[in-house]
Amino acid sequence: MRTRAVIPFKPDNPKTRLAPVMDPAERSTFARAMLDDVVEAVRRAGTDPLILATRPIDHPDAAVEVRDGGLNEVLNDLFGKSSGPVLVIMADLPLATGESVERICAATGDVVLVPGRGGGTNAILVRDPPRFRADFYGASFLDHLRIAEERGLEGTVVDSFLLSTDIDEPGDLVEVLIHGRGRSRSVLESSGFALSVAKGRVGIQRHPHEEAL
Amino acid sequence: MRTRAVIPFKPDNPKTRLAPVMDPAERSTFARAMLDDVVEAVRRAGTDPLILATRPIDHPDAAVEVRDGGLNEVLNDLFGKSSGPVLVIMADLPLATGESVERICAATGDVVLVPGRGGGTNAILVRDPPRFRADFYGASFLDHLRIAEERGLEGTVVDSFLLSTDIDEPGDLVEVLIHGRGRSRSVLESSGFALSVAKGRVGIQRHPHEEAL
């Protein structure tokens, strides 16, 4: 049975912590570009993308279902009704590649976790979803490992920098400009974002008047 | 020919950006614990550790050579005299594991890079060192890729969260407490550091009076 790759997505007022460097329309465009990069990565890995969106959106390369409710509530409802493997992967991972997602699918374990920085879970593959329970937010990586253990499920971990890199704050954009190969990077570059190196530290700068170049 | 794993190390006043949460003696102890974890990881991966230290230190499990000078100068001098593969790996990677270092050694390519966050290079394997030139600091990941290309060397990248996680600032200690399995984590825990979760964000807290517990 093919793996479904479930991508939760909130189209309205996304990525508020990027507000210091992007206006609302730019944040929406960038969030959509990151979603597109994730959809592309999971398709390359041979999984079937399903976007769980908080309101209707169109996507040419993924199924879309509208779900209202908290992330854990929505996912656990879906887990309860799923008979095949489900990969949950966050929509703000623009460095995701087919190869990195393939590593998740190829890993052993009943529950395969990909940590994000700061204790989060950026992706999780659940091979028998009704037996598991999602508990995102907070130190979810440790929570998910514990939930797996409590339920007699083997939890394993995939070690990926690309998938650990969720984009929340302006400083995170550096990673997209350095390592990105997809639409998210193109959107940043066409908006005038570029790397800056000062005193040995790498940051971002923006040239708004060069957008037309 | 066995790979030498070269670990640059500065024993004096290390990790100054941790000063807000550790006094100088604690920073020295923690820096040494991180070095020990890296030595353990490279040994498990079957490489021969060589610490390049700025003054004499003792280490039971690694060769030590004292080198004066800038990091790039010291490394390029060593590259020029090396006939076998050299892995340069930073001393502040306490999440390094034998498995993650093995992935570097198993990768194809003349020059194998492991990025750190913010554009750095956390590890680099050079299979024919006299043909390459180290250029650490700044956006060294992109610089190293460019140098490889200029010299007709194939540059490849290993995608590892554990090796991307260098510890510089207090917020980075969260990663050691969540993912660490070695001495660095033990040192932090015995110094009273613990995870704290508030408003869904994971941070660190410290209980100085519980050290004796």
Short mmCIF file of C-alpha atoms in Angstrom, two decimals, chain A residues 117 201, chain B residues 14-21 27 30 34 92-94 117 122 164-173 176:
data_model
loop_
_atom_site.label_atom_id
_atom_site.label_comp_id
_atom_site.label_asym_id
_atom_site.label_seq_id
_atom_site.Cartn_x
_atom_site.Cartn_y
_atom_site.Cartn_z
CA ARG A 117 15.42 22.14 16.03
CA ARG A 201 28.61 35.83 10.27
CA PRO B 14 36.33 28.36 25.00
CA LYS B 15 32.73 28.96 23.98
CA THR B 16 32.50 32.58 25.10
CA ARG B 17 28.93 32.89 23.81
CA LEU B 18 27.90 30.48 26.59
CA ALA B 19 29.16 32.96 29.21
CA PRO B 20 25.59 34.10 30.09
CA VAL B 21 24.88 30.64 31.53
CA ARG B 27 32.73 26.40 29.85
CA PHE B 30 31.74 21.51 28.82
CA MET B 34 32.06 17.97 23.69
CA ASP B 92 31.70 21.40 19.33
CA LEU B 93 29.45 18.71 17.85
CA PRO B 94 28.27 16.80 20.93
CA ARG B 117 23.52 26.03 10.43
CA ASN B 122 30.96 21.39 10.51
CA SER B 164 24.80 20.24 11.72
CA THR B 165 24.27 21.05 15.38
CA ASP B 166 27.27 22.99 16.68
CA ILE B 167 26.84 24.38 20.14
CA ASP B 168 27.54 28.09 20.47
CA GLU B 169 24.73 29.80 22.35
CA PRO B 170 22.61 29.00 25.41
CA GLY B 171 19.61 28.10 23.21
CA ASP B 172 21.69 25.39 21.52
CA LEU B 173 21.93 23.49 24.83
CA VAL B 176 22.13 18.44 23.81
#
